[in-house]
Short mmCIF file of C-alpha atoms in Angstrom, two decimals:
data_model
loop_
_atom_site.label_atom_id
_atom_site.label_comp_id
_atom_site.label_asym_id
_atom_site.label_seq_id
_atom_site.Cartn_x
_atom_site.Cartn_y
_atom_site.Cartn_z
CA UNK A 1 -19.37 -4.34 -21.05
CA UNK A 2 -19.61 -2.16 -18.12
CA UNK A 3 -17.20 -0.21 -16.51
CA UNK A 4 -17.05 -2.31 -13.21
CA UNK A 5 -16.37 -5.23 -15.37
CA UNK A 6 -13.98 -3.92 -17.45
CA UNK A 7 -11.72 -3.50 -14.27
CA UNK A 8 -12.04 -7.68 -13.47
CA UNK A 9 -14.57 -7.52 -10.46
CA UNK A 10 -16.27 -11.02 -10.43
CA UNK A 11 -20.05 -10.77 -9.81
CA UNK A 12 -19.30 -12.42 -5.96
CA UNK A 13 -17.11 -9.44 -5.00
CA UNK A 14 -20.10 -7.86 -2.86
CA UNK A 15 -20.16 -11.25 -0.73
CA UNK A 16 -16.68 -11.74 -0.69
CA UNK A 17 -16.34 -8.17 0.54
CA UNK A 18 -19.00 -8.99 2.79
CA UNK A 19 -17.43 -11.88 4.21
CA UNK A 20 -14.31 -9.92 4.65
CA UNK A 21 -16.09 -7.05 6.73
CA UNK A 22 -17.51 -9.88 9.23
CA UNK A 23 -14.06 -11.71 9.73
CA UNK A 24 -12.09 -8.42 10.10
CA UNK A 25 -14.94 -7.32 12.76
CA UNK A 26 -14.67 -10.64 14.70
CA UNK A 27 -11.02 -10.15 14.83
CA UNK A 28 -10.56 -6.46 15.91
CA UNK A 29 -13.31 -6.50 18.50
CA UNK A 30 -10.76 -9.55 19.59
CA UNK A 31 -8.11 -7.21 20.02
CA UNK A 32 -10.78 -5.02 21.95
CA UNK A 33 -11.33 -7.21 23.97
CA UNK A 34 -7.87 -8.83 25.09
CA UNK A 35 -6.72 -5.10 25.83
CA UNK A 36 -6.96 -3.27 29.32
CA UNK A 37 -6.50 -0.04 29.86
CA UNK A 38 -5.02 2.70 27.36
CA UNK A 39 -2.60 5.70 27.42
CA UNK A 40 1.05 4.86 28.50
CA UNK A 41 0.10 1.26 28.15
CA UNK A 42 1.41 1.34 24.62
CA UNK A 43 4.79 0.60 25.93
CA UNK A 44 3.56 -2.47 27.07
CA UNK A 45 1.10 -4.11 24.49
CA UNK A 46 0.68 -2.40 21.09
CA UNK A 47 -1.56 -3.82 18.31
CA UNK A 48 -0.50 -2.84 14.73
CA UNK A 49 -3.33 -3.53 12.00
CA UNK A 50 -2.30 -4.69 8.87
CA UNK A 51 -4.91 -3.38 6.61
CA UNK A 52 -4.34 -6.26 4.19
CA UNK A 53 -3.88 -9.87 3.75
CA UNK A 54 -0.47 -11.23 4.86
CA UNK A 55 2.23 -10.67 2.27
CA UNK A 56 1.61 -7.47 1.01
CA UNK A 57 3.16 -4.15 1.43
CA UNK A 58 1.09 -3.20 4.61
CA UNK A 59 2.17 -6.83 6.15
CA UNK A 60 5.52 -6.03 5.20
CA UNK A 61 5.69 -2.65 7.03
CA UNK A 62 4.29 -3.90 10.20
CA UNK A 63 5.88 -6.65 10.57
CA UNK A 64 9.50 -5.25 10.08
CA UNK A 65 8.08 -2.35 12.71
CA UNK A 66 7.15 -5.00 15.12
CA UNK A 67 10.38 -6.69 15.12
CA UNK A 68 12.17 -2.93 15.41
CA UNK A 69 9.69 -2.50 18.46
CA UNK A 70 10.75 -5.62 19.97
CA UNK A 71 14.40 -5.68 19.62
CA UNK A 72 15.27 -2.48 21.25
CA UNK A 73 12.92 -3.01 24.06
CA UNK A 74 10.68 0.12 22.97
CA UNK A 75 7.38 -1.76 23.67
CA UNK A 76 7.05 -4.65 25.09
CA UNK A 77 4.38 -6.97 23.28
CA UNK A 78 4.22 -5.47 20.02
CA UNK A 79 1.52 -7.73 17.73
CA UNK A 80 0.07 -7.82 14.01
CA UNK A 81 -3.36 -8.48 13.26
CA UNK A 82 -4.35 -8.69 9.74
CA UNK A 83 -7.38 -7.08 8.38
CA UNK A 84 -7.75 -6.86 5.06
CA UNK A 85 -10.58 -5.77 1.99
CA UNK A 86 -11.90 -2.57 0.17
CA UNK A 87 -8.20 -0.76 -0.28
CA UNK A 88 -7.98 -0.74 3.54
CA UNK A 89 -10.68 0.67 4.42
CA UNK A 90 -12.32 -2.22 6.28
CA UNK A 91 -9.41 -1.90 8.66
CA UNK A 92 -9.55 2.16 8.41
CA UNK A 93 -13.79 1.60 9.68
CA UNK A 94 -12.55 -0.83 12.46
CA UNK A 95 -9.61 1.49 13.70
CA UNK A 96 -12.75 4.34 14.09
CA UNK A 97 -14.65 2.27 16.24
CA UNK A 98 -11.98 1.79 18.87
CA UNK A 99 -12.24 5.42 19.76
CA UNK A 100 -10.34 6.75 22.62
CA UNK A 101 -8.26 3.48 22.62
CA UNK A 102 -4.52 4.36 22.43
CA UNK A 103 -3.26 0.70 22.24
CA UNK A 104 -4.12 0.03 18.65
CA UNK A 105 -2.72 1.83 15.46
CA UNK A 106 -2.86 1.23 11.94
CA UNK A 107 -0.67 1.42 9.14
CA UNK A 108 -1.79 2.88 6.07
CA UNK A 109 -0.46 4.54 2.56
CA UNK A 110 -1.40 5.60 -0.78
CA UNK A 111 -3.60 2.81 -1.29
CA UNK A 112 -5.79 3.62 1.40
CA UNK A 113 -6.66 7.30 0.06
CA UNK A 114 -7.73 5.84 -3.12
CA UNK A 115 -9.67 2.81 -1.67
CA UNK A 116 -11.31 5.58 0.44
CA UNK A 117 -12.21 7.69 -3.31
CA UNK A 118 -13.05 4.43 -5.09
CA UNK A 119 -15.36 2.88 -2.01
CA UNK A 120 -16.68 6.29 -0.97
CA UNK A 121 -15.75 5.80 2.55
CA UNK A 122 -17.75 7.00 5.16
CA UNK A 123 -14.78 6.79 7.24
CA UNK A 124 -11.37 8.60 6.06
CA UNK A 125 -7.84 9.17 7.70
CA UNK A 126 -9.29 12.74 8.57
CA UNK A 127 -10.84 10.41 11.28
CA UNK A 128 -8.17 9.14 12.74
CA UNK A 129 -5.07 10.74 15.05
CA UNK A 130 -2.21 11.44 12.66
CA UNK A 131 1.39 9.88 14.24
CA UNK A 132 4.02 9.61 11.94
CA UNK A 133 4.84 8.65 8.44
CA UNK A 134 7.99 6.77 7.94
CA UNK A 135 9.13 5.69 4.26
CA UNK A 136 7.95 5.80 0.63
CA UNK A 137 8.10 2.68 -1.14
CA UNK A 138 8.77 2.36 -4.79
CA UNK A 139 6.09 0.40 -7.76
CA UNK A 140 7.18 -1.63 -10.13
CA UNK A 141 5.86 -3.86 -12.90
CA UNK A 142 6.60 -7.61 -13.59
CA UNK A 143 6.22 -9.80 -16.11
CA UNK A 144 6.53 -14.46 -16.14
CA UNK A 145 10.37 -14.95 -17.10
CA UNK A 146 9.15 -16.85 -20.40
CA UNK A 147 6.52 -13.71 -21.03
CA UNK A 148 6.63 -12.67 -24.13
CA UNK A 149 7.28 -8.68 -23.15
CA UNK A 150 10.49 -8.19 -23.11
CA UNK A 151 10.34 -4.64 -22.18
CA UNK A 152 7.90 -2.08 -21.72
CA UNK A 153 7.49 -1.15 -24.92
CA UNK A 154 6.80 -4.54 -25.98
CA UNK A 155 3.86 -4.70 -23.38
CA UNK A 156 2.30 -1.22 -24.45
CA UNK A 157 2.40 -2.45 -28.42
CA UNK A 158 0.05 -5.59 -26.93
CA UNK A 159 -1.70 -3.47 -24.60
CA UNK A 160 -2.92 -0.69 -27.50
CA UNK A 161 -3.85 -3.48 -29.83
CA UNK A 162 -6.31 -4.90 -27.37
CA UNK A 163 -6.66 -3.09 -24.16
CA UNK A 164 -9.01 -5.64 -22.43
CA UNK A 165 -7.04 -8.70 -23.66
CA UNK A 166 -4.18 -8.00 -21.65
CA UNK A 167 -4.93 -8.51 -17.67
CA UNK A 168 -3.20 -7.01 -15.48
CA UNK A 169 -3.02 -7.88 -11.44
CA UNK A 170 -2.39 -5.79 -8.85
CA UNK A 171 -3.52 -4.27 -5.14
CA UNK A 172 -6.97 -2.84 -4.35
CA UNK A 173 -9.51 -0.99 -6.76
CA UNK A 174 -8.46 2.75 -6.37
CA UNK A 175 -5.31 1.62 -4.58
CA UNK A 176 -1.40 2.90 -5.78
CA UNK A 177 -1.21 -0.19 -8.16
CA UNK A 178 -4.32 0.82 -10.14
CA UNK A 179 -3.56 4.42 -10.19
CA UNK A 180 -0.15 3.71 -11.92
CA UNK A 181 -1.40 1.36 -14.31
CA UNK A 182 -4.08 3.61 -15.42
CA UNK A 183 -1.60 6.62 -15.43
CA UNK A 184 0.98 4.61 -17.48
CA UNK A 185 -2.02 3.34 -19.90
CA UNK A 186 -2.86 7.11 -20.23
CA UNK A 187 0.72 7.72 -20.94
CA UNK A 188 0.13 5.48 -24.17
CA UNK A 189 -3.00 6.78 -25.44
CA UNK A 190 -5.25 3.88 -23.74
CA UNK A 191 -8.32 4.99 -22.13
CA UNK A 192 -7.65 3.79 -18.13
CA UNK A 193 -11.15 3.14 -17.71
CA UNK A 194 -10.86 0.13 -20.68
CA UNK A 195 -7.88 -1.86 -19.19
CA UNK A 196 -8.48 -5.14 -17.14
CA UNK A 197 -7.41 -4.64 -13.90
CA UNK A 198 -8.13 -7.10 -11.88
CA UNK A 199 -7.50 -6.47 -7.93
CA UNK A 200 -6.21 -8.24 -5.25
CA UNK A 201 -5.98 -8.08 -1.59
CA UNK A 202 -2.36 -8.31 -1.15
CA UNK A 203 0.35 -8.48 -2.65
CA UNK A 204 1.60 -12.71 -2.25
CA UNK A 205 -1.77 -13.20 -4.03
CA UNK A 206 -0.87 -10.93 -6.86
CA UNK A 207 2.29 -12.58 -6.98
CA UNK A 208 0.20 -16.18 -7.36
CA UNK A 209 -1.59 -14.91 -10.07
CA UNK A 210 1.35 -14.02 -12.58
CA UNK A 211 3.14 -17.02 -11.97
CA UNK A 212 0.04 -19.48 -12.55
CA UNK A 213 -0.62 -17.17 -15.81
CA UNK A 214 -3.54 -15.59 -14.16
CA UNK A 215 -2.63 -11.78 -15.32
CA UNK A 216 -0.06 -10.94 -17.77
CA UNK A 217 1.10 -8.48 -16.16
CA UNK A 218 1.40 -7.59 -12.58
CA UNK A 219 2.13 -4.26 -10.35
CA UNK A 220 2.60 -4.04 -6.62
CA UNK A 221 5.48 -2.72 -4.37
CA UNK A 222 9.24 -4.15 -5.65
CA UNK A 223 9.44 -6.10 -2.01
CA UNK A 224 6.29 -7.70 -2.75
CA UNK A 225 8.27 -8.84 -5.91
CA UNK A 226 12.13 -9.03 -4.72
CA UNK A 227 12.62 -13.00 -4.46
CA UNK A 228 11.24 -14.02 -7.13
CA UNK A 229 13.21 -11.30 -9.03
CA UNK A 230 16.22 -12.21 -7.88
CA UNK A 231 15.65 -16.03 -8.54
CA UNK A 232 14.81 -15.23 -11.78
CA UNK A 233 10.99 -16.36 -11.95
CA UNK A 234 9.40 -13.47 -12.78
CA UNK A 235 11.72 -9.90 -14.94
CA UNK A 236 10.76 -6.45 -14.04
CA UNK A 237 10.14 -3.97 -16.69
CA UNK A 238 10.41 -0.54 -14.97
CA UNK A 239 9.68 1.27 -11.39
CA UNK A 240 7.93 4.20 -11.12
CA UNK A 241 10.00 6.40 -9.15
CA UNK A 242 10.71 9.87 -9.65
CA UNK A 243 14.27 9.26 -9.91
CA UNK A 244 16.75 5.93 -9.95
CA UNK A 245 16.33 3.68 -7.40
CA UNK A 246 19.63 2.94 -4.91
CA UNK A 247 19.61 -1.13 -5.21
CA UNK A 248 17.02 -1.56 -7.96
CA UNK A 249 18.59 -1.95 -11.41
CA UNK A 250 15.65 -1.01 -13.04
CA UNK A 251 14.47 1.47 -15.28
CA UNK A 252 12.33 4.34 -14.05
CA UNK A 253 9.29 5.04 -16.67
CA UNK A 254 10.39 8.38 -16.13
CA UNK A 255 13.69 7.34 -18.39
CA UNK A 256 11.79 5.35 -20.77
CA UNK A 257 9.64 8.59 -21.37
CA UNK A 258 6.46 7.78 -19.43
CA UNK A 259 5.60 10.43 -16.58
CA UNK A 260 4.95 7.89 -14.12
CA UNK A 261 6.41 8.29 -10.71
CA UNK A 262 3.74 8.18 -8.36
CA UNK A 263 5.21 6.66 -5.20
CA UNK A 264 3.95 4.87 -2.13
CA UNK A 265 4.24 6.07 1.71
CA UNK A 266 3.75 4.08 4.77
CA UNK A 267 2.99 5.60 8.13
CA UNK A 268 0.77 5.26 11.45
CA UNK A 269 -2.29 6.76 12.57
CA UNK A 270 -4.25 5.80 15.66
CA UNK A 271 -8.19 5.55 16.55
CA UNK A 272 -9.74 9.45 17.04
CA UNK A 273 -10.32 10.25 20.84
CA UNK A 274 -7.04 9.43 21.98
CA UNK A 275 -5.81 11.95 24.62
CA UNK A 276 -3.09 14.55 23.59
CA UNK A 277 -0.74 12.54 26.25
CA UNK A 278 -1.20 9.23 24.38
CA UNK A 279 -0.82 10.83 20.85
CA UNK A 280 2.58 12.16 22.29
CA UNK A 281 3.19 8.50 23.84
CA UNK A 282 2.49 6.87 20.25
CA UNK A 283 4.61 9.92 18.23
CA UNK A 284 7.65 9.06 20.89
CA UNK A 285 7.37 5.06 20.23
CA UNK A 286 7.42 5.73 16.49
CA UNK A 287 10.16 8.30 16.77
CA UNK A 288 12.48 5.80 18.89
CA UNK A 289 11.75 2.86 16.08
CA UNK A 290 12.50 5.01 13.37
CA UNK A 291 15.93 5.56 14.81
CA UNK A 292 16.79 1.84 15.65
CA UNK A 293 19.32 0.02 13.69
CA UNK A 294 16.88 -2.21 13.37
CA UNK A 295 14.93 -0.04 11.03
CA UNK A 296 17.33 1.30 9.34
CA UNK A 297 18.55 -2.32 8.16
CA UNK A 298 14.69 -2.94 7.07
CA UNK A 299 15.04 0.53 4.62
CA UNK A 300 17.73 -0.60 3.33
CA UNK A 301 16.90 -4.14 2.90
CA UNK A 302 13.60 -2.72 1.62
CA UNK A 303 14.93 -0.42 -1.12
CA UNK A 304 12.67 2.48 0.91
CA UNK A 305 13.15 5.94 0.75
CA UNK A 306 13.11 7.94 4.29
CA UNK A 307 10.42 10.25 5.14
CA UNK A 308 9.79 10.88 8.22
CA UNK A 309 6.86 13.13 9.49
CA UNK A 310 4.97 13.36 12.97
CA UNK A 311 1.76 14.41 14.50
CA UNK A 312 0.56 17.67 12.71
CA UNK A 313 3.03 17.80 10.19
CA UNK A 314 2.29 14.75 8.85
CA UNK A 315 -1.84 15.43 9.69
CA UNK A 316 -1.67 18.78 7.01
CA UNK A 317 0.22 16.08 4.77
CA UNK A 318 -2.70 13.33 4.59
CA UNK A 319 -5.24 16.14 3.72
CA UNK A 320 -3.16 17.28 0.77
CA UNK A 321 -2.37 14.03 -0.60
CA UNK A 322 -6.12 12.69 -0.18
CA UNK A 323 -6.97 15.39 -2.48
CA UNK A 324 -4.52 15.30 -4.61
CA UNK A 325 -5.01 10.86 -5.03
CA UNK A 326 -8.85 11.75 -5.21
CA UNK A 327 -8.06 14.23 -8.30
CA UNK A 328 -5.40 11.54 -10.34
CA UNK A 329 -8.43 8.84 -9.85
CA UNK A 330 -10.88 11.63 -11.41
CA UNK A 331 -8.78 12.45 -13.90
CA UNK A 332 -8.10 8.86 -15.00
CA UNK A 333 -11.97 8.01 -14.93
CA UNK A 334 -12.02 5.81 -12.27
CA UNK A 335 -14.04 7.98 -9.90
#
């Protein structure tokens, strides 16, 4: 069995991938072309792209930003346009071409630096104008309520027995989600490279797939998970966090003895070309949202973790992280 299919692609992932690309074209040269002008026109229409289908942690982040935008008056029309496929990077390509447009931006994360290492990306955040990263979200991993794993270590014993027989659903190829599961299957002795992963493009269609039986296990952001927690549908093993989690009563693998605590940030960047006087418009906007009350409800509400970081600060922080995302894939085989 080869490697790619070891990892649950279907043989029609190159069409559906294709298929992708043309809709998420269609609809960002839309926003193109509904735009005029750029600069301090942010205040009055921005455009955030959701890298992802709707539902997922991307969705999630723009969406709660849009409504912090709105409510406190800090732009005027602030809109989300989904574009989702390849761990982002469909949207990250897209993003590129509106050069020099400074009434578009794009939220990214973890999972786009490893879609960018998994997809070889022509295209990476280096590309793009750095503006501000806001919040680190935590992973966690979910099993049916009548699953038979009734803790982790019930899921590993299954998992060493037959590492292929056990599917587990999550975000993109490359993305956070894979990178966990591979470094918690490393953690146990499995080879990463032999686990079936099978990838998503968001996470309401990861959530689908464990509760019609698709996967047996699934991983994605806790919010992605939260409702159906709390009603009881589906139980939650452990988080990966580096430390306990303020409103998740969950285990960390980190206390069950795994060292698995990779976590997931969310932030802005904007196309390359902008002007330094837009960049500084764009860091300002972000800046003002992340000190709402609106915001700060959605972090709490969202079991985030602050951390904020603008313009060149943050910059210096997407090159080391890239690296450091493109090494952990390496390491695990995946790459």
């Amino acid at each position: 069995m080869s490697k790619k299919s070891r990892m649950g692609l279907s043989p029609t992932v190159s069409k559906s991938l294709l298929a992708v690309a043309v809709v998420a074209a269609v609809t960002v040269a839309g926003i193109d072309a509904s735009r005029s002008g750029s600069g301090s026109d942010a205040r009055a229409k921005l455009t955030m792209i959701a890298p992802a289908a709707a539902g997922g942690g991307w969705d999630l982040v723009a969406r709660e930003a849009q409504q912090a935008l709105r409510s406190d008056g800090i732009v005027n029309n602030a809109q989300v346009v989904n574009v989702p496929g390849a761990g982002g990077t469909i949207g990250l390509s897209q993003l590129e071409s509106l050069a020099g447009q400074s009434t578009t931006v794009m939220v990214t994360g973890t999972v786009m630096l490893g879609g960018i290492a998994i997809n070889n990306s022509e295209t990476t955040l280096a590309d793009t104008v750095p503006i501000a990263k806001f919040a680190e979200d935590f992973e966690v991993f979910v099993v049916p309520k009548d699953s038979p794993y009734q803790n982790v270590e019930d899921m590993i014993a299954a998992w060493r027995e037959n590492p292929g027989g056990l599917p587990i659903g999550g975000g993109s190829l490359g993305g956070i989600d894979h990178i966990v599961a591979g470094q918690l299957a490393q953690q146990a002795d499995i080879d990463p490279a032999a686990i079936n992963y099978i990838a998503y493009s968001g996470g309401g269609e990861v959530l689908t797939s464990l509760l019609s039986n698709t996967v047996g296990v699934a991983v994605s952001g806790y919010n992605d998970f939260r409702d159906q927690i709390e009603a009881g549908n589906v139980r939650a093993l452990a988080v990966a966090a580096p430390e306990p989690v303020d409103g998740i009563d969950v285990p960390t693998f980190v206390e069950l003895g795994y060292n698995v605590d990779l976590v997931n940030w969310r932030g802005i960047v904007a196309p390359p070309g902008i002007s330094d006087e837009d960049r500084d418009t764009l860091i300002a906007i972000a800046t003002e949202m992340q000190d709402t009350e609106q915001w700060a409800t959605a972090v709490a509400r969202n079991k985030w973790k602050v951390s904020f970081q603008t313009g060149d600060e943050f910059g210096e922080f997407l090159e080391v992280e890239q690296t450091r995302i493109t090494d952990i894939l390496r390491e695990l085989g995946l790459v």
